[in-house]
Coordinates of C-alpha atoms and ligand atoms in Angstrom, one line a residue:
M1 CA 34.6 5.1 21.6
R2 CA 36.4 3.6 24.5
F3 CA 35.4 3.8 28.2
T4 CA 38.1 1.5 29.4
N5 CA 40.8 4.1 30.2
S6 CA 38.5 6.5 32.0
A7 CA 36.9 3.7 34.0
L8 CA 40.2 2.3 35.1
I9 CA 41.4 5.6 36.5
Y10 CA 38.7 5.6 39.1
T11 CA 39.5 2.1 40.5
G12 CA 39.4 2.2 44.2
F13 CA 37.3 5.4 44.6
Y14 CA 34.0 3.7 45.1
L15 CA 34.4 3.1 48.8
F16 CA 34.9 6.8 49.3
V17 CA 31.7 7.5 47.4
N18 CA 29.7 5.2 49.7
L19 CA 30.8 7.0 52.9
T20 CA 30.3 10.6 51.9
F21 CA 26.8 10.9 50.5
L22 CA 25.0 9.3 53.5
S23 CA 24.2 12.8 54.7
C24 CA 22.0 13.3 51.7
T25 CA 19.0 15.5 52.2
K26 CA 15.9 14.7 54.1
A27 CA 13.8 15.9 51.2
V28 CA 14.7 12.8 49.2
E29 CA 13.4 10.6 52.0
E30 CA 10.2 12.5 52.4
S31 CA 9.3 12.4 48.7
L32 CA 9.5 8.6 48.8
N33 CA 6.2 8.5 50.6
D34 CA 4.5 10.1 47.6
I35 CA 3.8 7.3 45.2
N36 CA 1.3 9.3 43.0
A37 CA 3.8 9.6 40.2
G38 CA 1.1 10.9 37.8
G39 CA -0.8 13.0 40.4
S40 CA -4.5 12.2 40.4
T41 CA -4.1 10.2 37.1
T42 CA -2.0 7.6 38.9
I43 CA -3.1 4.0 38.6
F44 CA -1.9 1.0 40.7
T45 CA -1.1 -2.1 38.8
E46 CA 2.0 -4.1 38.1
F47 CA 0.9 -6.3 35.3
S48 CA 1.4 -6.5 31.5
N49 CA -1.6 -4.1 31.1
S50 CA 0.0 -1.4 33.3
F51 CA 0.3 1.1 30.5
Q52 CA -3.2 0.5 29.2
Q53 CA -5.2 2.0 32.1
P54 CA -7.2 5.2 31.7
A55 CA -6.3 8.0 34.1
A56 CA -7.8 7.4 37.5
N57 CA -9.5 10.8 37.5
L58 CA -11.3 10.7 34.1
D59 CA -15.0 11.6 34.2
K60 CA -17.6 9.6 32.3
E61 CA -17.3 11.7 29.1
G62 CA -13.5 11.5 29.2
L63 CA -13.7 7.7 29.7
D64 CA -16.0 7.4 26.6
D65 CA -13.5 9.4 24.5
H66 CA -10.6 7.4 25.9
R67 CA -12.3 4.1 24.8
S68 CA -12.9 5.5 21.3
G69 CA -9.3 6.5 21.1
D70 CA -8.2 3.1 22.4
L71 CA -10.1 1.4 19.5
L72 CA -8.4 3.7 16.9
F73 CA -5.0 3.1 18.5
E74 CA -5.4 -0.7 18.1
S75 CA -7.1 -0.5 14.6
I76 CA -5.3 -2.1 11.7
F77 CA -5.7 0.3 8.7
V78 CA -6.2 -1.1 5.2
T79 CA -5.9 -0.1 1.6
S80 CA -8.6 2.3 0.2
P81 CA -11.5 1.9 -0.6
S82 CA -12.8 0.1 2.5
P83 CA -15.8 0.7 4.7
Q84 CA -13.6 0.9 7.8
N85 CA -10.1 2.1 8.6
S86 CA -9.5 3.0 5.0
G87 CA -6.6 4.8 3.4
L88 CA -3.4 3.0 4.4
G89 CA -0.4 3.8 2.3
P90 CA 0.3 3.6 -0.6
I91 CA 3.6 3.7 1.2
F92 CA 3.8 3.3 5.0
V93 CA 6.0 2.0 7.8
Q94 CA 3.4 0.0 9.9
N95 CA -0.4 -0.4 9.6
A96 CA -1.4 0.3 13.2
C97 CA -0.3 2.6 16.1
V98 CA 0.1 -0.5 18.4
S99 CA 2.7 -2.0 16.0
C100 CA 5.3 0.4 17.3
H101 CA 3.8 1.1 20.8
P102 CA 2.9 -2.5 21.9
K103 CA 0.6 -2.4 24.9
N104 CA 1.3 1.4 24.9
G105 CA 4.9 0.6 25.9
R106 CA 8.2 0.8 23.9
A107 CA 8.9 -1.5 21.0
A108 CA 11.6 -4.2 21.2
F109 CA 14.7 -3.8 19.2
P110 CA 14.0 -5.9 16.1
E111 CA 15.8 -9.1 15.1
S112 CA 18.1 -8.6 12.2
G113 CA 16.6 -9.4 8.8
S114 CA 13.1 -9.4 10.2
D115 CA 10.4 -6.7 9.9
M116 CA 12.0 -3.6 11.5
G117 CA 9.1 -3.5 14.0
G118 CA 8.9 -0.3 16.0
L119 CA 11.9 1.3 14.3
L120 CA 11.6 4.1 11.7
A121 CA 14.1 6.2 9.8
R122 CA 13.9 10.0 9.6
I123 CA 15.8 11.3 6.6
S124 CA 16.8 14.7 5.3
L125 CA 19.4 16.7 3.3
P126 CA 21.9 18.8 5.3
G127 CA 20.7 22.2 6.4
S128 CA 17.3 23.5 7.4
G129 CA 14.4 25.6 6.1
I130 CA 13.3 29.0 7.2
H131 CA 11.5 27.7 10.3
G132 CA 14.3 25.3 11.2
E133 CA 12.5 22.4 9.6
N134 CA 14.3 19.5 7.9
I135 CA 15.0 19.6 4.2
S136 CA 13.2 16.8 2.3
V137 CA 15.1 14.3 0.3
P138 CA 13.7 14.6 -3.3
G139 CA 11.5 11.6 -4.0
F140 CA 11.6 10.4 -0.3
G141 CA 10.5 13.3 1.9
T142 CA 11.6 13.3 5.6
Q143 CA 10.8 9.7 6.5
L144 CA 11.5 6.4 4.8
Q145 CA 8.4 4.3 4.2
T146 CA 9.5 0.7 4.1
K147 CA 6.2 -1.0 3.2
A148 CA 3.7 -0.4 0.4
N149 CA 0.3 -1.5 -0.8
F150 CA 0.0 -4.1 -3.5
G151 CA 1.5 -3.0 -6.8
V152 CA 3.5 -0.1 -5.2
I153 CA 7.2 -0.2 -4.4
P154 CA 8.3 0.8 -0.9
E155 CA 10.7 3.8 -0.8
G156 CA 13.5 1.5 0.5
Q157 CA 14.5 -0.9 3.3
L158 CA 16.2 -0.4 6.6
S159 CA 18.6 -2.8 8.1
Y160 CA 21.5 -2.9 10.5
F161 CA 24.6 -4.7 11.8
N162 CA 25.8 -4.6 15.3
E163 CA 29.1 -3.4 16.7
F164 CA 30.1 -4.3 20.2
I165 CA 32.1 -2.0 22.5
E166 CA 33.9 -3.5 25.5
G167 CA 34.6 -1.6 28.7
L168 CA 35.6 -2.1 32.3
M169 CA 33.9 -0.8 35.5
A170 CA 35.9 0.6 38.4
D171 CA 35.5 -2.7 40.3
G172 CA 37.0 -4.6 37.4
S173 CA 33.8 -6.1 36.1
S174 CA 33.4 -5.8 32.3
Y175 CA 30.5 -4.7 30.3
T176 CA 29.6 -4.7 26.5
L177 CA 27.6 -2.2 24.7
R178 CA 25.8 -2.9 21.4
R179 CA 25.8 -0.3 18.8
P180 CA 23.6 -0.9 15.7
V181 CA 24.9 0.6 12.5
F182 CA 21.9 1.3 10.2
K183 CA 21.7 1.4 6.5
I184 CA 19.1 2.1 3.9
F185 CA 19.1 -0.1 0.8
N186 CA 16.8 -1.3 -2.1
T187 CA 15.5 2.3 -2.6
Y188 CA 12.9 2.7 -5.4
L189 CA 15.0 5.6 -6.8
P190 CA 18.7 6.3 -6.5
F191 CA 19.4 7.6 -3.0
P192 CA 21.4 10.8 -2.6
S193 CA 24.7 10.0 -0.7
E194 CA 24.5 13.1 1.5
V195 CA 21.3 12.0 3.2
Q196 CA 21.3 12.4 7.0
M197 CA 19.4 9.6 8.9
S198 CA 18.0 9.3 12.4
V199 CA 16.7 5.9 13.4
R200 CA 14.2 5.9 16.3
I201 CA 12.1 3.4 18.1
G202 CA 8.5 3.7 19.4
P203 CA 8.5 5.0 23.0
P204 CA 5.9 4.4 25.7
I205 CA 2.9 6.8 25.3
F206 CA 1.3 7.1 28.8
G207 CA 1.6 10.2 30.9
L208 CA 2.1 12.5 27.9
G209 CA -1.0 14.7 28.7
L210 CA 0.8 15.6 31.9
L211 CA 4.0 16.4 30.1
E212 CA 2.1 18.5 27.7
S213 CA 0.5 20.5 30.6
I214 CA 3.8 21.5 32.2
S215 CA 4.0 25.3 31.9
E216 CA 6.8 27.0 29.9
E217 CA 7.7 28.8 33.1
E218 CA 8.2 25.6 35.0
L219 CA 10.4 24.2 32.1
L220 CA 12.5 27.4 31.9
K221 CA 13.5 27.0 35.6
R222 CA 15.9 24.3 34.6
V223 CA 17.2 25.7 31.4
D224 CA 21.0 26.5 31.6
P225 CA 22.3 26.9 28.0
D226 CA 25.6 28.4 29.1
D227 CA 26.0 26.2 32.1
K228 CA 26.1 29.2 34.5
N229 CA 26.1 26.9 37.5
K230 CA 29.1 25.0 36.1
D231 CA 27.8 21.5 36.8
G232 CA 28.6 20.4 33.3
I233 CA 24.9 20.2 32.3
S234 CA 23.4 22.8 30.0
G235 CA 19.9 21.7 29.1
R236 CA 17.9 23.8 26.7
L237 CA 14.4 23.7 25.2
N238 CA 13.8 22.8 21.7
Y239 CA 11.7 25.4 19.8
V240 CA 10.0 24.1 16.7
Y241 CA 7.6 25.5 14.1
D242 CA 4.1 24.5 14.8
D243 CA 2.7 24.5 11.3
R244 CA -0.8 23.9 12.6
V245 CA -1.0 27.3 14.3
G246 CA 1.7 29.0 12.3
K247 CA 4.1 29.9 15.1
M248 CA 7.1 28.7 17.0
A249 CA 6.4 26.6 20.1
I250 CA 8.3 24.5 22.7
G251 CA 9.0 21.0 21.3
R252 CA 8.2 18.3 23.9
F253 CA 7.5 15.0 22.1
G254 CA 9.7 12.6 20.3
W255 CA 13.2 11.6 21.2
K256 CA 14.5 15.0 20.1
A257 CA 11.4 17.0 21.4
S258 CA 10.6 17.9 17.8
Q259 CA 6.8 17.9 18.1
P260 CA 5.0 20.7 20.1
S261 CA 1.8 18.8 20.9
I262 CA 0.4 15.3 21.1
Y263 CA -2.1 16.2 18.5
N264 CA 0.6 17.2 16.0
Q265 CA 2.6 14.1 16.9
T266 CA -0.4 11.9 16.3
A267 CA -1.3 13.5 13.0
H268 CA 2.3 13.1 11.8
A269 CA 2.2 9.5 12.9
F270 CA -1.0 8.8 10.9
L271 CA 0.6 10.5 7.9
E272 CA 4.2 9.4 7.9
D273 CA 4.0 6.1 9.7
M274 CA 0.8 4.8 8.2
G275 CA 0.1 7.0 5.0
L276 CA -3.1 8.5 6.3
S277 CA -3.9 12.1 5.5
S278 CA -5.9 14.3 7.8
P279 CA -7.4 17.8 7.6
Y280 CA -4.3 19.2 9.2
L281 CA -1.9 17.2 7.1
P282 CA -3.8 16.6 3.8
Q283 CA -0.9 15.5 1.6
D284 CA -0.1 11.8 1.6
P285 CA 3.6 11.0 2.1
S286 CA 3.7 9.8 -1.5
Y287 CA 2.6 13.3 -2.7
G288 CA 4.7 14.6 -5.6
Q289 CA 6.4 11.2 -6.1
V290 CA 6.0 9.0 -9.1
Q291 CA 3.9 6.5 -7.1
Q292 CA 1.6 9.3 -5.8
D293 CA -1.8 8.2 -4.3
S294 CA -4.3 9.6 -6.8
K295 CA -7.4 8.4 -5.1
A296 CA -9.8 11.3 -4.3
D297 CA -10.4 10.2 -0.7
D298 CA -8.4 12.8 1.2
P299 CA -8.5 13.5 4.1
E300 CA -8.5 9.8 4.9
V301 CA -9.0 10.3 8.6
T302 CA -11.1 13.1 10.1
D303 CA -10.0 15.7 12.7
D304 CA -12.0 13.7 15.2
V305 CA -10.0 10.6 14.6
V306 CA -6.8 12.4 15.2
R307 CA -8.2 14.2 18.2
L308 CA -9.4 10.9 19.8
A309 CA -6.2 9.0 19.1
A310 CA -4.3 11.9 20.6
F311 CA -6.7 12.0 23.6
Y312 CA -6.0 8.3 24.2
A313 CA -2.3 9.1 24.8
Q314 CA -3.2 12.2 26.8
S315 CA -5.6 10.3 29.1
L316 CA -3.6 7.2 30.0
G317 CA -2.9 6.7 33.7
V318 CA 0.7 6.7 35.0
P319 CA 1.6 3.6 37.0
A320 CA 2.6 4.2 40.6
P321 CA 6.2 3.3 41.6
R322 CA 6.4 0.2 43.8
R323 CA 8.4 -1.0 46.8
Q324 CA 9.2 2.6 47.7
N325 CA 9.7 1.8 51.4
L326 CA 12.3 -1.0 50.9
P327 CA 15.6 0.3 52.4
D328 CA 17.6 -0.7 49.3
V329 CA 15.2 1.2 47.0
I330 CA 15.5 4.3 49.3
Y331 CA 19.3 3.9 49.2
G332 CA 19.1 3.5 45.4
K333 CA 17.1 6.7 45.1
K334 CA 19.8 8.6 47.1
L335 CA 22.5 7.3 44.8
F336 CA 20.4 8.4 41.8
A337 CA 20.5 11.9 43.2
Y338 CA 24.0 11.8 44.4
I339 CA 25.6 10.8 41.1
G340 CA 23.6 13.4 39.2
C341 CA 21.0 11.4 37.4
E342 CA 18.3 13.6 38.9
K343 CA 19.8 16.7 37.3
C344 CA 18.2 15.7 34.0
H345 CA 15.8 13.0 35.0
T346 CA 14.0 15.6 37.3
S347 CA 11.8 13.6 39.6
K348 CA 9.4 16.5 40.6
M349 CA 7.4 18.6 38.2
Q350 CA 4.2 20.5 38.4
T351 CA 1.6 20.8 35.6
G352 CA 0.0 24.2 35.0
P353 CA -3.6 25.1 34.0
N354 CA -5.2 23.0 31.2
S355 CA -8.7 24.3 30.3
D356 CA -9.2 21.7 27.6
H357 CA -8.4 18.8 30.0
P358 CA -8.9 19.9 33.6
F359 CA -8.0 16.4 34.9
L360 CA -4.4 17.1 33.8
A361 CA -4.2 20.6 35.4
N362 CA -2.2 21.5 38.5
Q363 CA -0.8 18.1 39.3
S364 CA 2.3 17.3 41.2
I365 CA 4.0 14.6 39.2
Q366 CA 7.2 12.6 39.1
P367 CA 8.1 12.1 35.5
Y368 CA 11.9 11.9 35.9
T369 CA 12.5 14.2 33.0
D370 CA 13.2 17.9 32.5
L371 CA 12.0 17.7 28.9
L372 CA 15.2 19.5 27.9
L373 CA 17.7 18.7 25.2
H374 CA 21.2 17.5 26.3
D375 CA 24.4 16.8 24.4
M376 CA 24.8 13.1 25.0
G377 CA 28.2 12.8 23.2
P378 CA 29.3 11.3 20.0
G379 CA 28.3 7.7 20.7
L380 CA 24.6 8.4 20.7
A381 CA 24.7 11.2 18.1
D382 CA 22.6 10.8 14.9
H383 CA 24.3 13.7 13.1
R384 CA 20.9 15.1 12.1
S385 CA 19.3 18.2 13.5
D386 CA 15.7 18.4 14.4
G387 CA 14.3 21.9 15.2
L388 CA 17.0 23.5 17.4
A389 CA 18.3 20.1 18.5
N390 CA 21.6 19.2 16.9
G391 CA 23.0 15.8 16.1
N392 CA 24.3 15.2 19.6
E393 CA 21.2 16.3 21.5
W394 CA 18.4 14.2 22.9
R395 CA 15.5 15.1 25.1
T396 CA 15.7 13.5 28.6
P397 CA 13.2 10.6 28.4
P398 CA 10.8 10.2 31.4
L399 CA 11.7 7.2 33.6
W400 CA 8.3 6.7 35.2
G401 CA 7.1 3.2 34.6
I402 CA 10.6 2.1 33.3
G403 CA 10.7 -0.8 35.8
L404 CA 7.6 -2.3 34.1
T405 CA 9.2 -2.5 30.7
Q406 CA 9.9 -6.2 31.1
V407 CA 6.5 -7.2 32.4
V408 CA 4.7 -5.1 29.7
G409 CA 6.8 -5.7 26.7
G410 CA 8.8 -8.8 27.5
H411 CA 12.1 -7.0 26.8
T412 CA 14.5 -4.4 28.3
N413 CA 15.6 -2.5 25.3
F414 CA 16.2 1.2 25.9
L415 CA 17.4 4.5 24.3
H416 CA 16.3 6.2 21.1
D417 CA 16.9 3.3 18.8
G418 CA 16.5 0.5 21.4
R419 CA 20.2 -0.4 21.3
A420 CA 20.6 -0.8 25.1
R421 CA 19.8 -4.4 26.1
N422 CA 19.2 -3.5 29.8
L423 CA 19.2 -0.5 32.2
E424 CA 23.0 -0.7 32.8
E425 CA 23.8 -0.5 29.2
A426 CA 21.5 2.5 28.9
I427 CA 23.4 4.2 31.7
M428 CA 26.8 3.3 30.2
W429 CA 25.9 5.0 26.9
H430 CA 25.5 8.4 28.7
D431 CA 28.3 10.7 27.7
G432 CA 28.7 14.5 27.0
E433 CA 26.6 16.2 29.6
G434 CA 25.8 12.8 31.1
R435 CA 29.4 11.8 31.3
S436 CA 30.0 12.6 35.0
S437 CA 26.9 10.7 36.2
K438 CA 27.9 7.8 34.0
D439 CA 31.3 7.8 35.6
G440 CA 29.6 8.1 38.9
Y441 CA 27.7 4.9 38.2
A442 CA 30.8 3.1 36.9
K443 CA 32.6 3.9 40.2
L444 CA 29.9 2.4 42.4
S445 CA 30.5 -0.9 44.2
K446 CA 28.6 -3.9 42.7
K447 CA 26.1 -3.7 45.6
D448 CA 25.4 -0.1 45.1
K449 CA 24.9 -0.5 41.4
E450 CA 22.4 -3.2 42.2
K451 CA 20.6 -0.8 44.5
L452 CA 20.5 2.0 41.9
L453 CA 19.0 -0.5 39.4
L454 CA 16.6 -1.8 42.0
F455 CA 15.4 1.8 42.4
L456 CA 15.0 2.3 38.6
N457 CA 13.1 -1.0 38.5
S458 CA 10.8 0.3 41.2
L459 CA 9.6 3.2 39.0
Ligands
LIG1 C1 6.4 2.9 12.6 C2 6.3 2.9 14.0 C3 5.3 3.9 14.6 C4 3.9 3.9 14.4 C5 3.1 3.1 13.4 C6 3.4 4.9 15.3 N1 4.4 5.4 16.0 FE1 4.2 6.8 17.5 N2 6.2 6.9 17.7 C7 7.1 6.2 16.9 C8 8.5 6.7 17.1 C9 9.7 6.2 16.5 C10 8.3 7.8 18.0 C11 9.4 8.8 18.4 C12 9.4 9.8 17.3 C13 10.5 10.8 17.3 O1 11.5 10.6 18.1 O2 10.4 11.8 16.6 C14 6.9 7.9 18.3 C15 6.4 8.9 19.2 C16 5.0 8.9 19.5 C17 4.5 9.8 20.5 C18 5.3 10.8 21.4 C19 5.9 10.0 22.5 C20 6.8 10.8 23.4 O3 7.2 10.4 24.5 O4 7.2 11.9 23.0 C21 3.1 9.6 20.5 C22 2.1 10.4 21.3 C23 2.8 8.7 19.4 N3 4.0 8.2 18.9 C24 1.6 8.3 19.1 C25 1.3 7.4 18.0 C26 0.0 7.2 17.4 C27 -1.3 7.8 18.0 C28 0.1 6.4 16.4 C29 -0.9 5.9 15.4 C30 -1.7 7.0 14.7 C31 1.5 6.1 16.3 N4 2.2 6.7 17.3 C32 2.1 5.3 15.3 C33 6.8 5.1 16.1 C34 5.6 4.8 15.6
LIG2 C1 22.7 15.2 31.0 C2 21.4 14.7 31.3 C3 21.3 13.3 31.8 C4 21.8 12.8 32.9 C5 22.7 13.5 34.0 C6 21.4 11.4 33.0 N1 20.6 11.1 31.9 FE1 19.7 9.4 31.5 N2 19.2 10.1 29.7 C7 19.4 11.4 29.2 C8 19.0 11.4 27.8 C9 19.0 12.7 27.0 C10 18.6 10.1 27.4 C11 18.2 9.6 26.1 C12 19.4 9.3 25.2 C13 19.1 8.5 24.0 O1 18.0 7.9 23.8 O2 20.0 8.5 23.1 C14 18.7 9.3 28.7 C15 18.3 8.0 28.7 C16 18.3 7.2 29.9 C17 17.7 5.9 30.1 C18 16.9 5.2 29.0 C19 15.5 5.7 28.9 C20 14.6 5.2 27.8 O3 13.5 5.6 27.8 O4 15.1 4.5 26.9 C21 17.9 5.6 31.3 C22 17.4 4.3 32.0 C23 18.6 6.6 32.0 N3 18.8 7.6 31.1 C24 19.0 6.6 33.3 C25 19.9 7.5 33.9 C26 20.6 7.3 35.1 C27 20.5 6.1 36.0 C28 21.4 8.4 35.2 C29 22.5 8.6 36.3 C30 23.5 7.6 36.3 C31 21.2 9.3 34.1 N4 20.3 8.7 33.3 C32 21.8 10.5 34.0 C33 19.8 12.4 30.0 C34 20.5 12.3 31.2
LIG3 CA1 -3.2 7.1 2.1
LIG4 CA1 8.9 9.2 2.5
LIG5 CA1 24.3 23.7 34.5

């Protein structure tokens, strides 16, 4: 992929951009005063523990459950039998939730040759089942387990090499994008050549209870599958089969919105990431394989364990944005709207009723996501479908808290596989429906780019 030509065409246009958008709406300015990004759950801290605070409005009982969930999230699971945290494996990816969501934030892109850290590989054969689900790879299932208990062989290993793509901005400055090319090797059985692979990195997990509480109606307001308003953006919802309740549901979680609830996402994480069966998903990932776990200790985690670990993610507070009254931040936010970022990274959302967790209900929030799938072009494509999402489509990730990535995680790796080494690279990867706002960014003057990034870093 080459950005060079398109970027050069726009040389000289950026001055024009600066002059015309100053008339931007008053509404943007007013919203700047509201720093409760997570409604009443919002917490105010700018330290490395910013993603580890309970929601500000949790009651005593909620706080107790939150703390129990916290312990589970940080627990290291071990081989069965063990008096505590038993049941890991026999094949798994990591032995703890925190391994891939360090300090509840995103994992760093791993160094080549080392442990693959917070990365995992989803795999499947081409096509899909009757409910749109992925087709298992015989002997491997739909996720590659790269580690194993003593005496057991992992399904295979994951590694990558980097390609670098050079480009020029409109002002003549150059940029480089890193594209990791992943491969699976050392498989315990011959690996079918037609396997489709999607490599993903652990995202931050705070604020998810709020995203789960946004009503279908609120989400449908922004859906535009046929791009009727002709703005080049045609977001749609993912609909996936919820095998827990036996019906189709809106997908919200994961980089392709393939999980309908935090509970389901959590149970799948226990199972596929750590090899822990639960009442909802009782079959170990090694089930039916030659190295099948034959210990009679299923389910290895109880429904309560899954529920509390899920509740932990649901009940984390959202950090408030910072420095919102700085003129450059205000200007950066205007640019964000002006070049179309806001069209997918929707700042304002409203949660609906939530009878299970009233503290999440009816909150005005600023997640900077529409939770919709967008075609992001061939450069980001994984060529593997997931529910209704095709190989080009990704769910808009929330941007709340993104400016705290460095202070929390000590890195600035972004996008679904952590390939972007900073915010600018993340923006320059946008293509497809994100093309015009990417071009809009590339056309900005150096100063304006800095202001846009300053705004992102204030979130
Ligand atoms: C091997 C790494 C790994 C481990 C271990 C892991 N996760 Fe994840 N987690 C991920 C990845 C990768 C995703 C994105 C999944 C996708 O795109 O389908 C994710 C997504 C999530 C999400 C949804 C986030 C969102 O914004 O949609 C939640 C919630 C979550 N994980 C919770 C957990 C819990 C709870 C555990 C422990 C039981 C856990 N994870 C263990 C890697 C991991
Ligand atoms: C067409 C919808 C759309 C538009 C417009 C858009 N984005 Fe995105 N953005 C996405 C999607 C989808 C992803 C995830 C892509 C991936 O991970 O492969 C993303 C990812 C990101 C990320 C990385 C987030 C993370 O958690 O890793 C940042 C930062 C970002 N966008 C900022 C911007 C900015 C700034 C603009 C305006 C210049 C913008 N986006 C315009 C849809 C959009
Ligand atoms: Ca097990
Ligand atoms: Ca597997
Ligand atoms: Ca549209």
